[in-house]
Amino acid sequence: STSGASVEWRGSPQVDCKDRAVLIVDDILDEGITLAAVIARYRDAGAATVYSAVMLRKQLTRPRSADADFVALECPDRYVFGRGMDYRGYWRNLAAIYALREAAA
């Protein structure tokens, strides 16, 4: 599957964030499920403010669970890969960002 529906926590923040400003940095913002969960976790841990920055934000027609405060690039609502983003371990080390072609109508 190339879509998510829940967050599986594999670790916790190792630094106390109580009364601190936190910046969450992520590669891509799709529906915002993961970003919303991470923001909530830091707020629940007592962060004074929580900001988020993403390299890519998909241009969606449906609503997101969370949006980023800082966005480097917008991209179409297609599967993207390269520059650290992969599909099942493939294409992660490509020197650029690519998107799959749109499905034929």
Short mmCIF file of N, CA, C and O in Angstrom, two decimals:
data_model
loop_
_atom_site.label_atom_id
_atom_site.label_comp_id
_atom_site.label_asym_id
_atom_site.label_seq_id
_atom_site.Cartn_x
_atom_site.Cartn_y
_atom_site.Cartn_z
N SER A 1 0.84 -1.18 0.00
CA SER A 1 0.00 0.00 0.00
C SER A 1 0.88 1.24 0.00
O SER A 1 1.94 1.27 0.60
N THR A 2 0.45 2.26 -0.66
CA THR A 2 1.19 3.52 -0.68
C THR A 2 0.46 4.60 0.09
O THR A 2 0.77 5.77 -0.02
N SER A 3 -0.52 4.21 0.88
CA SER A 3 -1.23 5.20 1.70
C SER A 3 -1.21 4.75 3.15
O SER A 3 -1.13 3.57 3.45
N GLY A 4 -1.28 5.72 4.04
CA GLY A 4 -1.25 5.40 5.46
C GLY A 4 -2.59 5.64 6.11
O GLY A 4 -3.44 6.32 5.57
N ALA A 5 -2.77 5.08 7.26
CA ALA A 5 -4.01 5.29 7.99
C ALA A 5 -3.78 5.45 9.48
O ALA A 5 -4.64 5.92 10.18
N SER A 6 -2.60 5.04 9.95
CA SER A 6 -2.32 5.16 11.38
C SER A 6 -0.82 5.38 11.58
O SER A 6 -0.03 5.19 10.66
N VAL A 7 -0.45 5.75 12.78
CA VAL A 7 0.95 6.01 13.12
C VAL A 7 1.42 4.92 14.06
O VAL A 7 0.77 4.63 15.06
N GLU A 8 2.55 4.31 13.74
CA GLU A 8 3.17 3.31 14.60
C GLU A 8 4.40 3.95 15.22
O GLU A 8 5.37 4.27 14.52
N TRP A 9 4.36 4.20 16.52
CA TRP A 9 5.47 4.86 17.21
C TRP A 9 6.60 3.85 17.44
O TRP A 9 6.39 2.81 18.04
N ARG A 10 7.79 4.18 17.00
CA ARG A 10 8.95 3.33 17.20
C ARG A 10 9.95 3.95 18.16
O ARG A 10 10.96 3.35 18.46
N GLY A 11 9.69 5.17 18.60
CA GLY A 11 10.58 5.84 19.53
C GLY A 11 9.89 7.07 20.09
O GLY A 11 8.80 7.43 19.67
N SER A 12 10.52 7.69 21.04
CA SER A 12 10.01 8.89 21.67
C SER A 12 11.10 9.94 21.69
O SER A 12 12.29 9.62 21.60
N PRO A 13 10.72 11.21 21.84
CA PRO A 13 11.75 12.26 21.93
C PRO A 13 12.71 11.96 23.07
O PRO A 13 12.29 11.55 24.15
N GLN A 14 13.98 12.14 22.83
CA GLN A 14 15.01 11.87 23.84
C GLN A 14 15.38 13.12 24.64
O GLN A 14 16.14 13.04 25.58
N VAL A 15 14.83 14.28 24.23
CA VAL A 15 15.12 15.54 24.89
C VAL A 15 13.82 16.09 25.45
O VAL A 15 12.78 16.05 24.79
N ASP A 16 13.88 16.61 26.66
CA ASP A 16 12.70 17.21 27.27
C ASP A 16 12.31 18.47 26.49
O ASP A 16 13.13 19.37 26.31
N CYS A 17 11.10 18.53 26.01
CA CYS A 17 10.66 19.66 25.20
C CYS A 17 9.74 20.60 25.98
O CYS A 17 9.21 21.55 25.41
N LYS A 18 9.55 20.36 27.26
CA LYS A 18 8.66 21.19 28.06
C LYS A 18 9.11 22.65 28.01
O LYS A 18 10.27 22.97 28.21
N ASP A 19 8.15 23.53 27.67
CA ASP A 19 8.37 24.98 27.60
C ASP A 19 9.40 25.39 26.54
O ASP A 19 9.97 26.47 26.62
N ARG A 20 9.61 24.54 25.55
CA ARG A 20 10.56 24.85 24.47
C ARG A 20 9.84 24.97 23.15
O ARG A 20 8.74 24.46 22.97
N ALA A 21 10.48 25.65 22.20
CA ALA A 21 9.98 25.71 20.83
C ALA A 21 10.51 24.48 20.10
O ALA A 21 11.68 24.13 20.22
N VAL A 22 9.63 23.81 19.36
CA VAL A 22 9.99 22.59 18.63
C VAL A 22 9.74 22.80 17.15
O VAL A 22 8.69 23.33 16.76
N LEU A 23 10.69 22.38 16.32
CA LEU A 23 10.52 22.41 14.87
C LEU A 23 10.56 20.98 14.37
O LEU A 23 11.56 20.28 14.54
N ILE A 24 9.48 20.54 13.76
CA ILE A 24 9.38 19.21 13.16
C ILE A 24 9.71 19.36 11.68
O ILE A 24 9.11 20.19 11.00
N VAL A 25 10.65 18.56 11.18
CA VAL A 25 11.05 18.62 9.78
C VAL A 25 10.74 17.27 9.14
O VAL A 25 11.11 16.23 9.66
N ASP A 26 10.05 17.32 8.00
CA ASP A 26 9.66 16.08 7.32
C ASP A 26 9.89 16.24 5.82
O ASP A 26 10.00 17.36 5.31
N ASP A 27 9.93 15.10 5.12
CA ASP A 27 10.17 15.15 3.69
C ASP A 27 8.93 15.55 2.90
O ASP A 27 8.99 16.39 2.02
N ILE A 28 7.78 14.95 3.20
CA ILE A 28 6.60 15.18 2.38
C ILE A 28 5.35 15.25 3.23
O ILE A 28 5.21 14.52 4.21
N LEU A 29 4.45 16.14 2.86
CA LEU A 29 3.16 16.27 3.52
C LEU A 29 2.08 15.85 2.55
O LEU A 29 1.91 16.46 1.50
N ASP A 30 1.38 14.80 2.91
CA ASP A 30 0.28 14.29 2.09
C ASP A 30 -1.01 14.67 2.81
O ASP A 30 -1.40 15.82 2.81
N GLU A 31 -1.64 13.73 3.47
CA GLU A 31 -2.89 14.00 4.16
C GLU A 31 -2.69 14.55 5.57
O GLU A 31 -3.64 14.99 6.22
N GLY A 32 -1.48 14.51 6.09
CA GLY A 32 -1.17 15.13 7.37
C GLY A 32 -1.45 14.27 8.59
O GLY A 32 -1.40 14.76 9.72
N ILE A 33 -1.71 12.99 8.40
CA ILE A 33 -2.02 12.10 9.53
C ILE A 33 -0.82 11.99 10.47
O ILE A 33 -0.95 12.17 11.69
N THR A 34 0.34 11.72 9.92
CA THR A 34 1.55 11.59 10.74
C THR A 34 1.92 12.92 11.37
O THR A 34 2.21 12.98 12.57
N LEU A 35 1.88 13.99 10.59
CA LEU A 35 2.24 15.30 11.12
C LEU A 35 1.32 15.70 12.26
O LEU A 35 1.79 16.19 13.30
N ALA A 36 0.03 15.47 12.13
CA ALA A 36 -0.91 15.80 13.21
C ALA A 36 -0.58 15.03 14.48
O ALA A 36 -0.62 15.58 15.59
N ALA A 37 -0.23 13.75 14.34
CA ALA A 37 0.10 12.93 15.50
C ALA A 37 1.39 13.40 16.17
O ALA A 37 1.46 13.45 17.41
N VAL A 38 2.39 13.76 15.39
CA VAL A 38 3.66 14.22 15.96
C VAL A 38 3.46 15.57 16.66
O VAL A 38 3.96 15.78 17.77
N ILE A 39 2.74 16.47 16.04
CA ILE A 39 2.46 17.77 16.67
C ILE A 39 1.73 17.56 17.99
O ILE A 39 2.10 18.16 19.01
N ALA A 40 0.72 16.72 18.00
CA ALA A 40 -0.04 16.46 19.23
C ALA A 40 0.86 15.87 20.31
O ALA A 40 0.76 16.23 21.49
N ARG A 41 1.76 14.98 19.92
CA ARG A 41 2.65 14.35 20.90
C ARG A 41 3.56 15.37 21.57
O ARG A 41 3.77 15.34 22.78
N TYR A 42 4.11 16.31 20.79
CA TYR A 42 4.98 17.33 21.37
C TYR A 42 4.19 18.33 22.20
O TYR A 42 4.65 18.78 23.25
N ARG A 43 3.00 18.69 21.76
CA ARG A 43 2.16 19.59 22.56
C ARG A 43 1.79 18.93 23.88
O ARG A 43 1.83 19.57 24.94
N ASP A 44 1.43 17.65 23.82
CA ASP A 44 1.09 16.91 25.04
C ASP A 44 2.30 16.81 25.99
O ASP A 44 2.12 16.72 27.20
N ALA A 45 3.51 16.82 25.42
CA ALA A 45 4.73 16.74 26.23
C ALA A 45 5.11 18.11 26.80
O ALA A 45 6.12 18.23 27.49
N GLY A 46 4.32 19.14 26.49
CA GLY A 46 4.55 20.45 27.09
C GLY A 46 5.33 21.45 26.28
O GLY A 46 5.77 22.48 26.82
N ALA A 47 5.51 21.21 24.99
CA ALA A 47 6.23 22.18 24.16
C ALA A 47 5.50 23.52 24.18
O ALA A 47 4.27 23.57 24.14
N ALA A 48 6.26 24.60 24.26
CA ALA A 48 5.66 25.94 24.27
C ALA A 48 5.03 26.25 22.92
O ALA A 48 3.92 26.78 22.85
N THR A 49 5.75 25.93 21.85
CA THR A 49 5.25 26.10 20.48
C THR A 49 5.75 24.95 19.65
O THR A 49 6.83 24.39 19.91
N VAL A 50 4.99 24.58 18.64
CA VAL A 50 5.38 23.52 17.72
C VAL A 50 5.20 24.03 16.30
O VAL A 50 4.10 24.44 15.92
N TYR A 51 6.28 24.04 15.54
CA TYR A 51 6.26 24.44 14.14
C TYR A 51 6.60 23.22 13.30
O TYR A 51 7.24 22.29 13.77
N SER A 52 6.22 23.27 12.02
CA SER A 52 6.55 22.16 11.13
C SER A 52 7.02 22.70 9.79
O SER A 52 6.54 23.72 9.30
N ALA A 53 8.00 22.00 9.21
CA ALA A 53 8.55 22.35 7.91
C ALA A 53 8.62 21.08 7.07
O ALA A 53 8.99 20.01 7.57
N VAL A 54 8.23 21.19 5.80
CA VAL A 54 8.29 20.05 4.89
C VAL A 54 8.99 20.46 3.60
O VAL A 54 8.93 21.62 3.19
N MET A 55 9.65 19.50 2.98
CA MET A 55 10.29 19.75 1.69
C MET A 55 9.22 19.84 0.60
O MET A 55 9.24 20.74 -0.23
N LEU A 56 8.28 18.87 0.60
CA LEU A 56 7.23 18.82 -0.42
C LEU A 56 5.85 18.79 0.23
O LEU A 56 5.65 18.07 1.20
N ARG A 57 4.92 19.54 -0.32
CA ARG A 57 3.52 19.45 0.09
C ARG A 57 2.71 19.12 -1.15
O ARG A 57 2.76 19.83 -2.15
N LYS A 58 2.00 17.99 -1.07
CA LYS A 58 1.15 17.59 -2.20
C LYS A 58 -0.05 18.52 -2.32
O LYS A 58 -0.64 18.92 -1.33
N GLN A 59 -0.40 18.84 -3.55
CA GLN A 59 -1.55 19.68 -3.83
C GLN A 59 -2.79 18.78 -3.84
O GLN A 59 -3.05 18.09 -4.82
N LEU A 60 -3.53 18.80 -2.74
CA LEU A 60 -4.69 17.93 -2.58
C LEU A 60 -5.98 18.71 -2.75
O LEU A 60 -6.04 19.90 -2.47
N THR A 61 -7.03 18.01 -3.15
CA THR A 61 -8.37 18.61 -3.20
C THR A 61 -9.15 18.24 -1.95
O THR A 61 -10.17 18.84 -1.68
N ARG A 62 -8.67 17.26 -1.18
CA ARG A 62 -9.33 16.84 0.06
C ARG A 62 -8.65 17.51 1.25
O ARG A 62 -7.50 17.92 1.16
N PRO A 63 -9.34 17.62 2.38
CA PRO A 63 -8.75 18.28 3.54
C PRO A 63 -7.63 17.45 4.18
O PRO A 63 -7.59 16.23 4.03
N ARG A 64 -6.73 18.15 4.88
CA ARG A 64 -5.64 17.50 5.59
C ARG A 64 -5.92 17.48 7.09
O ARG A 64 -6.62 18.34 7.61
N SER A 65 -5.31 16.53 7.78
CA SER A 65 -5.39 16.48 9.24
C SER A 65 -4.53 17.57 9.87
O SER A 65 -4.81 18.03 10.98
N ALA A 66 -3.46 17.98 9.19
CA ALA A 66 -2.57 19.05 9.65
C ALA A 66 -1.89 19.65 8.43
O ALA A 66 -1.78 18.99 7.38
N ASP A 67 -1.44 20.88 8.57
CA ASP A 67 -0.69 21.52 7.49
C ASP A 67 0.63 22.01 8.05
O ASP A 67 0.78 22.17 9.26
N ALA A 68 1.59 22.26 7.18
CA ALA A 68 2.92 22.69 7.61
C ALA A 68 2.99 24.20 7.70
O ALA A 68 2.32 24.92 6.95
N ASP A 69 3.83 24.67 8.61
CA ASP A 69 4.06 26.11 8.74
C ASP A 69 5.00 26.62 7.66
O ASP A 69 4.89 27.76 7.22
N PHE A 70 5.95 25.77 7.24
CA PHE A 70 6.94 26.15 6.24
C PHE A 70 6.99 25.05 5.17
O PHE A 70 7.12 23.87 5.49
N VAL A 71 6.91 25.46 3.89
CA VAL A 71 6.89 24.51 2.78
C VAL A 71 7.91 24.97 1.73
O VAL A 71 7.88 26.12 1.30
N ALA A 72 8.81 24.06 1.33
CA ALA A 72 9.81 24.40 0.32
C ALA A 72 9.20 24.34 -1.08
O ALA A 72 9.36 25.27 -1.87
N LEU A 73 8.51 23.24 -1.41
CA LEU A 73 7.99 23.03 -2.76
C LEU A 73 6.59 22.41 -2.72
O LEU A 73 6.31 21.59 -1.85
N GLU A 74 5.77 22.77 -3.70
CA GLU A 74 4.47 22.11 -3.89
C GLU A 74 4.66 21.07 -4.99
O GLU A 74 5.46 21.26 -5.90
N CYS A 75 3.92 19.97 -4.91
CA CYS A 75 4.00 18.96 -5.94
C CYS A 75 2.60 18.41 -6.23
O CYS A 75 1.71 18.53 -5.39
N PRO A 76 2.42 17.82 -7.39
CA PRO A 76 1.10 17.26 -7.72
C PRO A 76 0.76 16.09 -6.81
O PRO A 76 1.64 15.50 -6.19
N ASP A 77 -0.50 15.75 -6.75
CA ASP A 77 -0.97 14.63 -5.92
C ASP A 77 -0.69 13.32 -6.65
O ASP A 77 -1.59 12.67 -7.16
N ARG A 78 0.59 12.98 -6.71
CA ARG A 78 1.04 11.73 -7.31
C ARG A 78 2.11 11.13 -6.43
O ARG A 78 2.66 11.81 -5.57
N TYR A 79 2.42 9.87 -6.64
CA TYR A 79 3.46 9.22 -5.84
C TYR A 79 4.81 9.78 -6.25
O TYR A 79 5.18 9.77 -7.42
N VAL A 80 5.57 10.30 -5.27
CA VAL A 80 6.89 10.87 -5.55
C VAL A 80 7.97 10.04 -4.85
O VAL A 80 7.72 9.42 -3.82
N PHE A 81 9.17 10.07 -5.43
CA PHE A 81 10.28 9.28 -4.90
C PHE A 81 11.59 9.92 -5.30
O PHE A 81 11.64 10.76 -6.19
N GLY A 82 12.66 9.50 -4.63
CA GLY A 82 14.00 10.04 -4.88
C GLY A 82 14.40 10.96 -3.75
O GLY A 82 13.59 11.39 -2.94
N ARG A 83 15.71 11.25 -3.66
CA ARG A 83 16.25 12.15 -2.63
C ARG A 83 15.83 11.74 -1.22
O ARG A 83 15.42 12.56 -0.41
N GLY A 84 15.90 10.45 -0.93
CA GLY A 84 15.58 9.96 0.41
C GLY A 84 14.19 9.39 0.55
O GLY A 84 13.89 8.73 1.53
N MET A 85 13.31 9.64 -0.41
CA MET A 85 11.95 9.08 -0.38
C MET A 85 11.94 7.84 -1.26
O MET A 85 12.45 7.86 -2.37
N ASP A 86 11.35 6.77 -0.75
CA ASP A 86 11.41 5.54 -1.52
C ASP A 86 10.06 4.85 -1.58
O ASP A 86 9.10 5.26 -0.94
N TYR A 87 10.04 3.79 -2.36
CA TYR A 87 8.91 2.87 -2.40
C TYR A 87 9.47 1.48 -2.15
O TYR A 87 10.23 0.97 -2.96
N ARG A 88 9.15 0.94 -0.98
CA ARG A 88 9.62 -0.39 -0.58
C ARG A 88 11.14 -0.53 -0.70
O ARG A 88 11.65 -1.57 -1.13
N GLY A 89 11.84 0.52 -0.35
CA GLY A 89 13.30 0.48 -0.37
C GLY A 89 13.95 0.82 -1.69
O GLY A 89 15.17 0.95 -1.76
N TYR A 90 13.19 1.01 -2.73
CA TYR A 90 13.74 1.33 -4.05
C TYR A 90 13.69 2.83 -4.31
O TYR A 90 12.81 3.53 -3.81
N TRP A 91 14.61 3.32 -5.13
CA TRP A 91 14.64 4.69 -5.65
C TRP A 91 15.01 5.74 -4.62
O TRP A 91 15.02 6.92 -4.92
N ARG A 92 15.35 5.37 -3.42
CA ARG A 92 15.69 6.32 -2.36
C ARG A 92 16.91 7.17 -2.73
O ARG A 92 16.97 8.35 -2.40
N ASN A 93 17.90 6.59 -3.39
CA ASN A 93 19.17 7.28 -3.64
C ASN A 93 19.23 8.01 -4.97
O ASN A 93 20.31 8.43 -5.38
N LEU A 94 18.11 8.21 -5.62
CA LEU A 94 18.12 8.97 -6.88
C LEU A 94 18.52 10.41 -6.60
O LEU A 94 18.23 10.96 -5.54
N ALA A 95 19.17 11.03 -7.56
CA ALA A 95 19.72 12.38 -7.38
C ALA A 95 18.68 13.49 -7.56
O ALA A 95 19.01 14.66 -7.38
N ALA A 96 17.44 13.13 -7.87
CA ALA A 96 16.38 14.13 -8.05
C ALA A 96 15.08 13.55 -7.52
O ALA A 96 15.02 12.40 -7.10
N ILE A 97 14.03 14.35 -7.53
CA ILE A 97 12.71 13.91 -7.10
C ILE A 97 11.88 13.67 -8.35
O ILE A 97 11.83 14.51 -9.26
N TYR A 98 11.22 12.52 -8.38
CA TYR A 98 10.39 12.13 -9.52
C TYR A 98 8.98 11.81 -9.07
O TYR A 98 8.75 11.50 -7.90
N ALA A 99 8.04 11.86 -10.00
CA ALA A 99 6.65 11.50 -9.71
C ALA A 99 6.20 10.48 -10.73
O ALA A 99 6.57 10.54 -11.91
N LEU A 100 5.41 9.50 -10.27
CA LEU A 100 4.84 8.55 -11.21
C LEU A 100 3.89 9.28 -12.14
O LEU A 100 3.28 10.30 -11.77
N ARG A 101 3.75 8.76 -13.33
CA ARG A 101 2.80 9.37 -14.29
C ARG A 101 1.39 9.25 -13.75
O ARG A 101 1.07 8.33 -12.99
N GLU A 102 0.56 10.17 -14.19
CA GLU A 102 -0.85 10.11 -13.81
C GLU A 102 -1.47 8.89 -14.48
O GLU A 102 -1.11 8.51 -15.59
N ALA A 103 -2.40 8.26 -13.78
CA ALA A 103 -3.09 7.09 -14.33
C ALA A 103 -3.94 7.53 -15.52
O ALA A 103 -4.52 8.62 -15.53
N ALA A 104 -4.00 6.68 -16.54
CA ALA A 104 -4.82 6.98 -17.73
C ALA A 104 -6.30 6.95 -17.34
O ALA A 104 -6.73 6.11 -16.57
N ALA A 105 -7.03 7.88 -17.86
CA ALA A 105 -8.46 7.97 -17.54
C ALA A 105 -9.28 7.00 -18.35
O ALA A 105 -8.93 6.50 -19.35
#
